[in-house]
Amino acid sequence: MAGNEILFEPRGAAGIVTLNRPQALNALTLQMVHALAGKLREWASDPAVTRVVITAAGERAFCAGGDIRALYELGASGRHRQALVFWHDEYRLNAFIKHYPKPYVSLIDGVVMGGGVGISVHGSHRVAGDKFLFAMPEVGIGFFPDVGGTWFLPRMPGELGAWCAITGDRLKTADGVAAGIATHHVRSERFADLTDALCGNVSVDAILAAFAESPGEGPMMARRAAIDRLFAGDTVEHILTLLDAEETHDADGEWAAATAASIRTKSPTSLRLALAQVRRGRDWSFEECMKAEFRIVSRIVYGHDFYEGVRAAIVDKDNAPRWRPAALADVGPAEVERHFAALGDDELSLP
């Protein structure tokens, strides 16, 4: 049972959800996924609840992702299908939120990554506080930007989605709003008042319009022209070649060199998959994107790099992953296609 890891409270017109694992940066467990899905189904048919508001305990994070350590331990001990249950049910929850029949408002003031993005970005309203910090850093642990990343990353402006997918770099408040990850900016100090207002009967749109303020321009939006130019390629090698070719005496050149160096530390297989997701997802429906992600994770869970990446980053913390294959040149098109291939009877079924 989820116990106190996720809390639910009907308050006025709102159903309030509080992620309550602050010591674990509110990372999602399978029990939390099930509890949230069940309560959302209940509130969807409850006329007294006209909107859902999801928030989080603690000062540091909205939700830093899924409980990666637990998933690592399942797979490393041979319980791969048990691990896949988490992703299967998580992706179904993401799809339910995407099509939720009532306003779904995420109040994000802190880190939002991976699974935390999945339970917020697909909702109707995403409010970024001053501590908002978004990233999809999965390629750095031998994984891939899932929870609907195949859908929302290609729909970010220009090539921001490709940049996010293969660098894992972070967006703060202003860039998060400009990129469409957040729909509004409200100062952190006003979140309590905003929550109270959302419990009344005034429309969600009217309340957010009254509280929202411009976040200004962020550093990545100021670099949009360079990102759009350098990340437009259909291969990781082409993107790296363009980054390497930047003049080194200007600001973009220094940034490009650091970006290329960072990309080269990521899993080559994950880089190939992430760029393929962004390019293919542009033309896919949301449902096609989610099914593709379950196909990918159903292969990754039996592979090497995810476990090696988690070992290096979380278990041993030596930050020295030994990827296999270790070079982009050794990850051919057939290996990419293998991850996207249909699963037959094991395909993801969506609500």
Coordinates of C-alpha atoms in Angstrom, one line a residue:
M1 CA 0.0 0.0 0.0
A2 CA 1.1 3.6 -0.7
G3 CA 0.4 4.5 2.9
N4 CA 1.5 8.1 3.6
E5 CA 3.6 8.3 0.5
I6 CA 0.8 10.0 -1.4
L7 CA -2.0 11.9 0.3
F8 CA -5.5 12.7 -1.0
E9 CA -7.9 15.4 0.3
P10 CA -11.1 16.7 -1.1
R11 CA -11.1 20.4 -0.2
G12 CA -13.9 22.5 -1.5
A13 CA -14.2 22.0 -5.3
A14 CA -10.8 20.5 -5.5
G15 CA -9.3 17.1 -5.1
I16 CA -5.8 17.8 -3.6
V17 CA -3.0 15.3 -4.2
T18 CA 0.2 15.6 -2.2
L19 CA 3.3 13.6 -3.1
N20 CA 4.8 12.8 0.3
R21 CA 8.2 11.2 0.0
P22 CA 10.4 14.3 0.5
Q23 CA 13.3 12.3 1.8
A24 CA 13.3 10.5 -1.6
L25 CA 12.6 13.7 -3.7
N26 CA 9.0 12.3 -4.0
A27 CA 10.2 9.6 -6.4
L28 CA 7.2 7.5 -7.6
T29 CA 6.7 3.9 -6.4
L30 CA 4.3 1.4 -8.0
Q31 CA 2.1 1.8 -5.0
M32 CA 1.9 5.6 -5.6
V33 CA 1.1 5.0 -9.2
H34 CA -1.8 2.7 -8.4
A35 CA -3.1 5.0 -5.6
L36 CA -3.1 8.0 -7.8
A37 CA -4.8 6.2 -10.7
G38 CA -7.5 4.9 -8.4
K39 CA -8.2 8.3 -6.8
L40 CA -8.3 10.0 -10.2
R41 CA -10.8 7.5 -11.4
E42 CA -12.9 8.1 -8.3
W43 CA -12.8 11.9 -8.7
A44 CA -13.5 11.8 -12.4
S45 CA -17.0 10.7 -11.6
D46 CA -17.5 12.8 -8.5
P47 CA -19.5 15.9 -9.2
A48 CA -18.3 17.6 -6.1
V49 CA -14.7 17.5 -7.4
T50 CA -14.4 20.0 -10.3
R51 CA -10.6 20.0 -10.6
V52 CA -7.6 18.1 -9.4
V53 CA -4.5 19.9 -7.9
I54 CA -1.3 17.9 -7.4
T55 CA 1.5 19.3 -5.3
A56 CA 4.4 17.9 -3.3
A57 CA 5.9 17.9 0.2
G58 CA 9.3 19.3 1.0
E59 CA 11.4 22.1 -0.4
R60 CA 13.5 20.4 -3.0
A61 CA 11.4 18.5 -5.4
F62 CA 8.0 18.1 -7.0
C63 CA 9.0 14.6 -8.1
A64 CA 12.5 13.6 -9.3
G65 CA 11.3 10.5 -11.2
G66 CA 10.4 6.9 -10.7
D67 CA 12.0 4.9 -7.9
I68 CA 15.0 3.9 -10.1
R69 CA 16.9 2.1 -7.3
A70 CA 14.0 -0.2 -6.8
L71 CA 13.6 -0.9 -10.5
Y72 CA 17.4 -1.5 -10.7
E73 CA 17.2 -4.1 -8.0
L74 CA 14.3 -5.9 -9.6
G75 CA 16.0 -6.2 -12.9
A76 CA 19.5 -7.0 -11.5
S77 CA 17.9 -9.9 -9.6
G78 CA 16.3 -11.3 -12.7
R79 CA 12.7 -10.0 -12.0
H80 CA 12.5 -8.2 -15.3
R81 CA 8.8 -8.8 -15.8
Q82 CA 8.0 -7.5 -12.3
A83 CA 10.0 -4.3 -13.1
L84 CA 8.0 -3.9 -16.4
V85 CA 4.8 -3.8 -14.4
F86 CA 5.9 -0.5 -13.0
W87 CA 6.4 1.1 -16.4
H88 CA 3.2 -0.5 -17.9
D89 CA 1.1 0.9 -15.1
E90 CA 2.9 4.2 -15.1
Y91 CA 2.4 4.8 -18.8
R92 CA -1.3 3.9 -18.5
L93 CA -1.5 6.6 -15.7
N94 CA 0.3 9.1 -18.0
A95 CA -2.3 8.4 -20.7
F96 CA -5.2 8.7 -18.2
I97 CA -3.9 12.1 -17.1
K98 CA -3.5 13.2 -20.7
H99 CA -7.2 12.5 -21.3
Y100 CA -8.5 13.5 -17.9
P101 CA -12.0 15.0 -18.1
K102 CA -11.4 17.7 -15.5
P103 CA -8.8 20.4 -15.1
Y104 CA -5.6 18.8 -13.7
V105 CA -3.3 21.4 -12.1
S106 CA 0.3 20.6 -11.2
L107 CA 2.0 23.0 -8.8
I108 CA 5.7 22.5 -9.5
D109 CA 8.2 24.2 -7.2
G110 CA 11.4 22.2 -7.3
V111 CA 12.9 19.4 -9.3
V112 CA 10.6 17.7 -11.9
M113 CA 12.2 15.0 -13.8
G114 CA 11.3 11.6 -15.4
G115 CA 8.3 10.1 -13.8
G116 CA 7.5 13.5 -12.2
V117 CA 7.2 15.0 -15.6
G118 CA 4.9 12.1 -16.6
I119 CA 2.3 12.9 -13.9
S120 CA 2.4 16.7 -14.6
V121 CA 3.2 17.6 -18.2
H122 CA 0.2 15.8 -19.6
G123 CA -2.3 17.6 -17.4
S124 CA -4.2 20.7 -18.5
H125 CA -2.3 23.2 -16.3
R126 CA 1.3 23.2 -15.1
V127 CA 2.4 26.0 -12.7
A128 CA 6.1 26.7 -12.3
G129 CA 7.3 28.2 -9.1
D130 CA 10.6 30.0 -8.6
K131 CA 12.4 26.7 -7.9
F132 CA 11.1 24.9 -10.9
L133 CA 13.8 22.7 -12.4
F134 CA 12.9 20.4 -15.4
A135 CA 15.1 17.8 -17.1
M136 CA 14.8 14.4 -18.8
P137 CA 18.3 13.1 -17.9
E138 CA 17.7 9.5 -18.7
V139 CA 20.4 9.0 -21.4
G140 CA 22.9 9.6 -18.6
I141 CA 21.8 6.4 -16.8
G142 CA 21.5 4.2 -19.9
F143 CA 17.7 4.7 -20.2
F144 CA 15.6 6.9 -22.5
P145 CA 13.2 9.9 -22.1
D146 CA 10.0 8.1 -21.5
V147 CA 6.7 8.9 -19.7
G148 CA 5.5 10.5 -23.0
G149 CA 8.7 12.2 -23.9
T150 CA 8.3 10.8 -27.4
W151 CA 5.2 13.0 -27.6
F152 CA 6.0 16.2 -25.7
L153 CA 9.7 16.6 -26.6
P154 CA 9.1 17.0 -30.4
R155 CA 6.4 19.5 -29.6
M156 CA 8.7 21.9 -27.8
P157 CA 9.7 25.0 -29.8
G158 CA 12.4 24.4 -32.5
E159 CA 15.0 21.8 -31.5
L160 CA 14.6 22.3 -27.8
G161 CA 13.2 18.8 -27.5
A162 CA 16.2 17.2 -29.2
W163 CA 18.5 19.2 -27.0
C164 CA 16.7 18.1 -23.9
A165 CA 16.6 14.5 -25.0
I166 CA 20.3 13.9 -25.8
T167 CA 21.9 16.3 -23.3
G168 CA 19.7 15.8 -20.3
D169 CA 20.3 19.5 -19.4
R170 CA 17.9 21.5 -17.3
L171 CA 15.4 24.2 -17.8
K172 CA 14.6 26.6 -15.0
T173 CA 11.3 28.6 -14.6
A174 CA 11.5 31.1 -17.5
D175 CA 12.7 28.5 -20.0
G176 CA 10.2 25.9 -18.7
V177 CA 7.3 28.3 -19.4
A178 CA 8.6 29.3 -22.8
A179 CA 9.2 25.7 -23.8
G180 CA 5.6 24.8 -22.9
I181 CA 6.6 22.4 -20.1
A182 CA 4.8 24.8 -17.7
T183 CA 1.8 26.8 -18.7
H184 CA 2.1 29.5 -16.0
H185 CA 4.6 31.1 -13.6
V186 CA 3.5 31.9 -10.0
R187 CA 5.9 33.1 -7.4
S188 CA 6.6 30.4 -4.8
E189 CA 5.5 32.5 -1.9
R190 CA 2.0 32.6 -3.4
F191 CA 1.6 28.8 -3.9
A192 CA -0.4 28.4 -0.6
D193 CA -2.8 31.2 -1.6
L194 CA -3.1 29.8 -5.1
T195 CA -4.0 26.4 -3.6
D196 CA -6.7 27.9 -1.4
A197 CA -8.1 29.8 -4.4
L198 CA -8.2 26.7 -6.5
C199 CA -10.4 25.1 -3.9
G200 CA -13.2 27.6 -4.7
N201 CA -15.7 27.6 -7.5
V202 CA -14.0 30.2 -9.7
S203 CA -12.7 28.7 -13.0
V204 CA -9.1 27.4 -13.0
D205 CA -8.2 29.6 -16.0
A206 CA -9.5 32.7 -14.2
I207 CA -7.6 31.9 -11.0
L208 CA -4.3 31.2 -12.8
A209 CA -4.7 34.4 -14.9
A210 CA -5.0 36.4 -11.7
F211 CA -1.9 34.8 -10.0
A212 CA 0.4 34.4 -13.0
E213 CA 3.4 36.7 -13.7
S214 CA 5.9 36.8 -16.5
P215 CA 9.0 34.9 -15.6
G216 CA 11.1 36.9 -18.1
E217 CA 13.5 35.3 -20.6
G218 CA 15.7 32.4 -19.6
P219 CA 19.2 31.5 -20.8
M220 CA 18.2 28.7 -23.1
M221 CA 15.6 30.7 -24.9
A222 CA 18.3 33.3 -25.5
R223 CA 20.3 30.5 -27.1
R224 CA 17.4 29.2 -29.2
A225 CA 19.0 30.1 -32.5
A226 CA 22.1 28.1 -31.8
I227 CA 20.1 25.1 -30.4
D228 CA 17.8 25.1 -33.5
R229 CA 20.8 25.2 -35.8
L230 CA 23.0 22.7 -34.0
F231 CA 20.4 20.1 -33.0
A232 CA 18.6 19.8 -36.3
G233 CA 20.4 16.7 -37.5
D234 CA 19.0 13.2 -37.8
T235 CA 22.0 11.5 -36.3
V236 CA 23.9 12.1 -33.1
E237 CA 27.2 12.2 -35.1
H238 CA 25.9 15.1 -37.2
I239 CA 24.9 17.0 -34.1
L240 CA 28.3 16.4 -32.5
T241 CA 30.1 17.5 -35.7
L242 CA 28.2 20.8 -35.7
L243 CA 28.9 21.4 -32.0
D244 CA 32.6 20.6 -32.6
A245 CA 32.7 23.0 -35.5
E246 CA 31.5 26.1 -33.5
E247 CA 33.9 28.9 -33.2
T248 CA 35.6 28.6 -29.8
H249 CA 36.1 32.3 -29.1
D250 CA 32.5 33.2 -28.6
A251 CA 29.9 32.3 -26.0
D252 CA 28.1 29.8 -28.2
G253 CA 31.4 28.1 -29.0
E254 CA 32.3 27.6 -25.3
W255 CA 28.8 26.3 -24.6
A256 CA 28.9 24.0 -27.7
A257 CA 32.2 22.5 -26.6
A258 CA 30.9 21.8 -23.1
T259 CA 27.7 20.4 -24.6
A260 CA 29.5 18.0 -26.9
A261 CA 31.7 16.8 -24.1
S262 CA 28.7 16.1 -22.0
I263 CA 26.9 14.2 -24.8
R264 CA 29.9 12.0 -25.2
T265 CA 29.6 10.7 -21.7
K266 CA 26.1 9.3 -22.2
S267 CA 25.1 5.8 -23.3
P268 CA 25.5 5.5 -27.0
T269 CA 22.5 3.2 -27.3
S270 CA 20.4 5.7 -25.3
L271 CA 21.5 8.6 -27.4
R272 CA 20.5 6.7 -30.6
L273 CA 17.1 5.9 -29.1
A274 CA 16.4 9.3 -27.7
L275 CA 17.0 11.1 -31.0
A276 CA 14.9 8.5 -32.8
Q277 CA 12.1 9.1 -30.4
V278 CA 12.1 12.9 -31.0
R279 CA 12.3 12.5 -34.8
R280 CA 9.6 9.8 -35.1
G281 CA 7.3 11.2 -32.4
R282 CA 6.7 14.4 -34.4
D283 CA 4.3 12.4 -36.7
W284 CA 2.8 10.0 -34.1
S285 CA -0.3 10.2 -32.0
F286 CA 0.0 10.3 -28.3
E287 CA -1.1 6.7 -28.1
E288 CA 1.5 5.6 -30.7
C289 CA 4.2 7.4 -28.7
M290 CA 3.3 5.6 -25.4
K291 CA 3.1 2.2 -27.1
A292 CA 6.6 2.8 -28.7
E293 CA 8.0 3.7 -25.2
F294 CA 6.7 0.5 -23.7
R295 CA 8.3 -1.4 -26.6
I296 CA 11.6 0.3 -25.9
V297 CA 11.6 -0.3 -22.2
S298 CA 10.6 -3.9 -22.7
R299 CA 14.0 -4.3 -24.5
I300 CA 16.1 -2.0 -22.2
V301 CA 15.0 -3.9 -19.1
Y302 CA 16.8 -7.0 -20.5
G303 CA 19.9 -5.1 -21.6
H304 CA 23.1 -3.8 -20.0
D305 CA 23.3 0.0 -20.0
F306 CA 20.4 0.8 -17.7
Y307 CA 21.9 -1.3 -14.9
E308 CA 25.4 0.0 -15.5
G309 CA 24.1 3.6 -15.6
V310 CA 22.2 3.3 -12.3
R311 CA 25.2 1.5 -10.7
A312 CA 27.5 4.3 -11.7
A313 CA 25.2 7.1 -10.7
I314 CA 23.2 5.8 -7.7
V315 CA 24.6 2.5 -6.4
D316 CA 28.4 2.8 -6.4
K317 CA 28.4 6.6 -7.3
D318 CA 31.7 6.4 -9.1
N319 CA 30.2 8.2 -12.1
A320 CA 32.2 6.0 -14.5
P321 CA 29.8 3.9 -16.4
R322 CA 31.1 1.4 -18.8
W323 CA 28.6 1.4 -21.7
R324 CA 28.2 -1.6 -23.9
P325 CA 28.5 -0.8 -26.8
A326 CA 30.9 2.0 -25.8
A327 CA 30.9 3.8 -29.2
L328 CA 28.1 5.3 -31.3
A329 CA 29.5 3.6 -34.4
D330 CA 28.8 0.2 -32.8
V331 CA 25.0 1.0 -32.3
G332 CA 23.6 0.4 -35.8
P333 CA 20.2 1.0 -37.3
A334 CA 19.1 -2.6 -36.7
E335 CA 19.7 -2.2 -33.0
V336 CA 17.5 0.9 -32.9
E337 CA 14.8 -0.8 -34.9
R338 CA 14.9 -3.8 -32.5
H339 CA 13.8 -1.5 -29.7
F340 CA 10.9 -0.1 -31.6
A341 CA 9.6 -3.5 -32.9
A342 CA 6.1 -4.6 -32.0
L343 CA 5.6 -6.7 -28.9
G344 CA 2.7 -8.9 -30.1
D345 CA 0.5 -10.0 -27.1
D346 CA 2.6 -7.9 -24.8
E347 CA 1.8 -4.5 -26.4
L348 CA 0.8 -1.7 -24.0
S349 CA -3.0 -1.4 -23.7
L350 CA -4.2 2.1 -22.9
P351 CA -7.3 3.1 -21.0

